[in-house]
Short mmCIF file of C-alpha atoms in Angstrom, two decimals:
data_model
loop_
_atom_site.label_atom_id
_atom_site.label_comp_id
_atom_site.label_asym_id
_atom_site.label_seq_id
_atom_site.Cartn_x
_atom_site.Cartn_y
_atom_site.Cartn_z
CA ALA T 413 30.23 133.96 -0.88
CA GLN T 414 26.85 132.98 -2.13
CA SER T 415 23.82 134.37 -0.37
CA VAL T 416 20.06 134.47 -0.81
CA THR T 417 17.68 137.18 0.34
CA GLN T 418 13.95 136.71 0.67
CA PRO T 419 12.74 140.19 1.61
CA ASP T 420 9.28 139.17 2.78
CA ILE T 421 9.02 137.20 6.01
CA HIS T 422 5.23 136.88 5.79
CA ILE T 423 2.81 137.35 2.93
CA THR T 424 -0.97 137.06 3.10
CA VAL T 425 -3.07 136.66 -0.04
CA SER T 426 -6.70 135.90 -0.64
CA GLU T 427 -7.64 132.57 -2.12
CA GLY T 428 -7.84 132.91 -5.89
CA ALA T 429 -5.50 135.91 -5.99
CA SER T 430 -2.14 135.90 -7.72
CA LEU T 431 1.09 135.42 -5.81
CA GLU T 432 4.66 136.57 -6.22
CA LEU T 433 7.40 135.65 -3.75
CA ARG T 434 10.65 137.52 -4.12
CA CYS T 435 14.15 136.06 -4.10
CA ASN T 436 17.46 137.82 -4.73
CA TYR T 437 20.75 136.00 -4.85
CA SER T 438 24.41 136.83 -4.79
CA TYR T 439 26.64 134.61 -6.88
CA GLY T 440 29.56 135.30 -9.21
CA ALA T 441 28.80 132.90 -12.03
CA THR T 442 25.65 131.50 -13.58
CA PRO T 443 23.67 130.32 -10.60
CA TYR T 444 21.78 127.14 -10.00
CA LEU T 445 18.52 128.29 -8.38
CA PHE T 446 15.80 126.41 -6.54
CA TRP T 447 12.47 126.96 -4.84
CA TYR T 448 11.40 124.55 -2.11
CA VAL T 449 8.15 124.46 -0.14
CA GLN T 450 7.63 123.26 3.41
CA SER T 451 4.07 122.45 4.43
CA PRO T 452 3.31 122.47 8.17
CA GLY T 453 4.96 119.55 9.94
CA GLN T 454 6.73 118.33 6.82
CA GLY T 455 10.14 118.37 5.23
CA LEU T 456 10.99 120.46 2.19
CA GLN T 457 9.79 119.55 -1.28
CA LEU T 458 11.27 120.86 -4.52
CA LEU T 459 8.92 123.12 -6.53
CA LEU T 460 11.24 123.96 -9.40
CA LYS T 461 14.84 124.63 -10.37
CA TYR T 462 16.78 126.66 -12.92
CA PHE T 463 20.19 125.90 -14.42
CA SER T 464 20.25 127.41 -17.89
CA GLY T 465 18.16 128.02 -20.97
CA ASP T 466 14.63 129.39 -20.85
CA THR T 467 14.48 131.90 -18.02
CA LEU T 468 10.86 131.06 -17.21
CA VAL T 469 10.72 127.76 -15.36
CA GLN T 470 7.59 125.73 -14.71
CA GLY T 471 7.25 123.69 -11.57
CA ILE T 472 4.80 121.50 -9.72
CA LYS T 473 1.47 122.62 -8.25
CA GLY T 474 1.08 125.38 -10.88
CA PHE T 475 4.10 127.42 -9.78
CA GLU T 476 6.56 129.15 -12.07
CA ALA T 477 9.65 131.26 -11.54
CA GLU T 478 11.53 133.70 -13.70
CA PHE T 479 15.30 134.14 -13.67
CA LYS T 480 16.41 137.73 -14.26
CA ARG T 481 20.16 138.02 -14.36
CA SER T 482 20.15 141.82 -14.53
CA GLN T 483 18.23 141.97 -11.26
CA SER T 484 19.84 138.91 -9.63
CA SER T 485 16.33 137.69 -8.96
CA PHE T 486 14.41 134.44 -9.16
CA ASN T 487 10.85 135.29 -8.15
CA LEU T 488 8.21 132.61 -7.67
CA ARG T 489 4.72 133.16 -9.04
CA LYS T 490 1.34 131.50 -9.14
CA PRO T 491 -1.66 132.97 -10.97
CA SER T 492 -4.33 131.75 -8.53
CA VAL T 493 -3.56 130.67 -4.99
CA HIS T 494 -5.36 127.81 -3.27
CA TRP T 495 -5.78 127.41 0.50
CA SER T 496 -3.51 124.35 0.32
CA ASP T 497 -0.63 126.59 -0.82
CA ALA T 498 -0.29 127.97 2.71
CA ALA T 499 3.25 126.96 3.66
CA GLU T 500 6.77 128.30 4.02
CA TYR T 501 8.73 128.84 0.82
CA PHE T 502 12.51 128.77 0.54
CA CYS T 503 14.69 130.02 -2.27
CA ALA T 504 18.15 128.46 -2.57
CA VAL T 505 21.27 128.84 -4.69
CA GLY T 506 23.86 126.19 -5.50
CA ALA T 507 27.06 126.84 -3.60
CA GLY T 508 29.59 124.50 -5.12
CA GLY T 509 29.83 120.74 -4.85
CA ASN T 510 26.40 119.55 -3.82
CA LYS T 511 25.75 122.30 -1.31
CA LEU T 512 22.87 124.74 -1.27
CA VAL T 513 22.56 128.10 0.46
CA PHE T 514 19.00 128.84 1.55
CA GLY T 515 17.17 132.08 2.13
CA ALA T 516 15.38 132.77 5.40
CA GLY T 517 12.02 131.72 3.99
CA THR T 518 8.68 133.41 3.34
CA ILE T 519 5.57 132.24 5.18
CA LEU T 520 2.50 132.37 2.98
CA ARG T 521 -0.91 132.72 4.56
CA VAL T 522 -4.03 132.28 2.44
CA LYS T 523 -7.24 133.89 3.57
CA SER T 524 -10.61 132.70 2.37
CA ASP K 573 9.54 107.61 -4.55
CA VAL K 574 12.57 108.65 -2.56
CA LYS K 575 12.08 108.28 1.12
CA VAL K 576 14.13 109.97 3.81
CA THR K 577 13.16 109.06 7.34
CA GLN K 578 14.27 110.53 10.62
CA SER K 579 14.18 108.50 13.80
CA SER K 580 12.14 110.94 15.87
CA ARG K 581 9.73 113.77 15.13
CA TYR K 582 10.09 115.28 18.61
CA LEU K 583 12.80 114.97 21.23
CA VAL K 584 13.20 116.53 24.67
CA LYS K 585 16.65 116.33 26.24
CA ARG K 586 18.48 117.80 29.19
CA THR K 587 21.47 120.10 29.00
CA GLY K 588 24.67 118.06 28.87
CA GLU K 589 23.06 114.92 27.46
CA LYS K 590 24.52 113.21 24.40
CA VAL K 591 21.92 113.23 21.63
CA PHE K 592 21.74 111.09 18.52
CA LEU K 593 19.60 112.02 15.54
CA GLU K 594 19.29 109.32 12.92
CA CYS K 595 18.50 109.65 9.23
CA VAL K 596 17.94 106.87 6.71
CA GLN K 597 17.39 107.12 2.95
CA ASP K 598 16.29 104.35 0.64
CA MET K 599 17.52 105.58 -2.75
CA ASP K 600 21.18 104.62 -2.63
CA HIS K 601 22.16 108.29 -2.60
CA GLU K 602 25.83 109.13 -2.14
CA ASN K 603 25.30 112.52 -0.51
CA MET K 604 23.58 113.20 2.77
CA PHE K 605 23.15 116.42 4.68
CA TRP K 606 22.19 117.70 8.09
CA TYR K 607 20.61 121.13 8.36
CA ARG K 608 19.37 123.18 11.22
CA GLN K 609 16.23 125.29 10.67
CA ASP K 610 15.49 128.34 12.83
CA PRO K 611 12.83 131.02 12.30
CA GLY K 612 14.17 133.95 10.34
CA LEU K 613 17.41 132.14 9.53
CA GLY K 614 16.22 129.52 7.05
CA LEU K 615 18.23 126.33 6.74
CA ARG K 616 21.89 126.26 7.68
CA LEU K 617 24.17 123.38 6.80
CA ILE K 618 25.77 121.63 9.75
CA TYR K 619 27.60 118.74 8.06
CA PHE K 620 27.39 116.73 4.90
CA SER K 621 28.73 113.42 3.74
CA TYR K 622 29.54 112.41 0.18
CA ASP K 623 30.38 108.78 0.88
CA VAL K 624 30.59 106.24 3.65
CA LYS K 625 32.95 107.42 6.38
CA MET K 626 33.48 110.72 4.53
CA LYS K 627 32.25 114.00 5.94
CA GLU K 628 32.73 117.72 5.53
CA LYS K 629 31.88 120.59 7.80
CA GLY K 630 29.11 122.90 6.76
CA ASP K 631 28.54 126.44 7.92
CA ILE K 632 27.74 125.75 11.60
CA PRO K 633 29.51 122.54 12.72
CA GLU K 634 30.42 123.70 16.23
CA GLY K 635 28.92 121.48 18.91
CA TYR K 636 28.00 118.74 16.44
CA SER K 637 29.59 115.65 14.97
CA VAL K 638 28.37 113.09 12.45
CA SER K 639 28.76 109.46 11.60
CA ARG K 640 28.23 107.59 8.36
CA GLU K 641 29.04 103.92 8.69
CA LYS K 642 26.57 102.74 6.04
CA LYS K 643 25.55 104.43 2.81
CA GLU K 644 21.90 104.71 3.76
CA ARG K 645 22.36 106.08 7.27
CA PHE K 646 23.70 109.43 8.47
CA SER K 647 23.72 110.31 12.15
CA LEU K 648 24.02 113.70 13.79
CA ILE K 649 25.49 113.73 17.28
CA LEU K 650 25.26 116.46 19.87
CA GLU K 651 28.09 115.56 22.21
CA SER K 652 26.79 117.68 25.08
CA ALA K 653 23.45 119.27 24.31
CA SER K 654 22.96 122.93 25.13
CA THR K 655 19.85 125.08 25.15
CA ASN K 656 21.03 126.99 22.08
CA GLN K 657 20.79 123.74 20.12
CA THR K 658 17.02 123.73 20.53
CA SER K 659 15.90 123.74 16.92
CA MET K 660 14.40 121.82 14.02
CA TYR K 661 16.87 119.43 12.40
CA LEU K 662 16.39 118.34 8.80
CA CYS K 663 18.17 115.57 6.98
CA ALA K 664 18.44 115.46 3.18
CA SER K 665 19.98 113.24 0.55
CA THR K 666 20.85 113.46 -3.11
CA THR K 667 22.65 111.55 -5.77
CA ARG K 668 26.11 112.80 -6.63
CA GLN K 669 25.85 112.49 -10.39
CA GLY K 670 24.63 115.94 -11.32
CA ALA K 671 26.29 117.64 -8.40
CA VAL K 672 24.45 120.73 -7.21
CA ARG K 673 21.81 120.42 -9.92
CA GLU K 674 20.35 117.35 -8.28
CA THR K 675 17.25 117.65 -6.15
CA GLN K 676 17.75 117.32 -2.42
CA TYR K 677 15.16 115.07 -0.78
CA PHE K 678 14.27 115.96 2.78
CA GLY K 679 13.07 114.05 5.78
CA PRO K 680 10.18 115.36 7.91
CA GLY K 681 12.48 116.88 10.50
CA THR K 682 13.19 116.35 14.19
CA ARG K 683 12.16 119.09 16.56
CA LEU K 684 14.62 119.06 19.46
CA LEU K 685 14.02 120.84 22.74
CA VAL K 686 16.95 121.06 25.15
CA LEU K 687 15.97 121.98 28.70
#
């Protein structure tokens, strides 16, 4: 069965510093991978997604993610974090049909 | 812009009450989903629907039922609320065309407290 692991429950970075959020997945075939963000009091919003092709995917708000099949990873990165990036981030993998399996989430705190 | 709305942002109910959570989307999406979000567990799929009157169980359907009488509306029903159903409930919708590649659009969530 498909599964997603986000090893970091909380991460704190300084404003202006770089960010990397880790995601590892378990899936037999080529995965469909997603990163969603949930700002406080809001629903989830798609940041980016990967299906095939170029393994470095660009998303909204200056985020990017890199698919590494050998490591079963799809880590999210941003070169310079802004205070408004404080939120919870979810990695997800397509699970057949239209279903997604989500990781437990990583809460990002940004300190000024 | 796709809009997914949920009838309540906050609900407080008593144990044993029947609870209805409503979700409406305005993009003519075929697929609609109900998730439950708990700290440390992420989002877990309760039920989804791929057409009017069609539904499939997700990973944690016990204690829940759903109704989809119109394409734009998907209701989650707690037949007899229990304290372990205290949670955040998120509704989402997506078009069917690209299957799992399609973006899921989420509502703002309903935070339910069962006393």
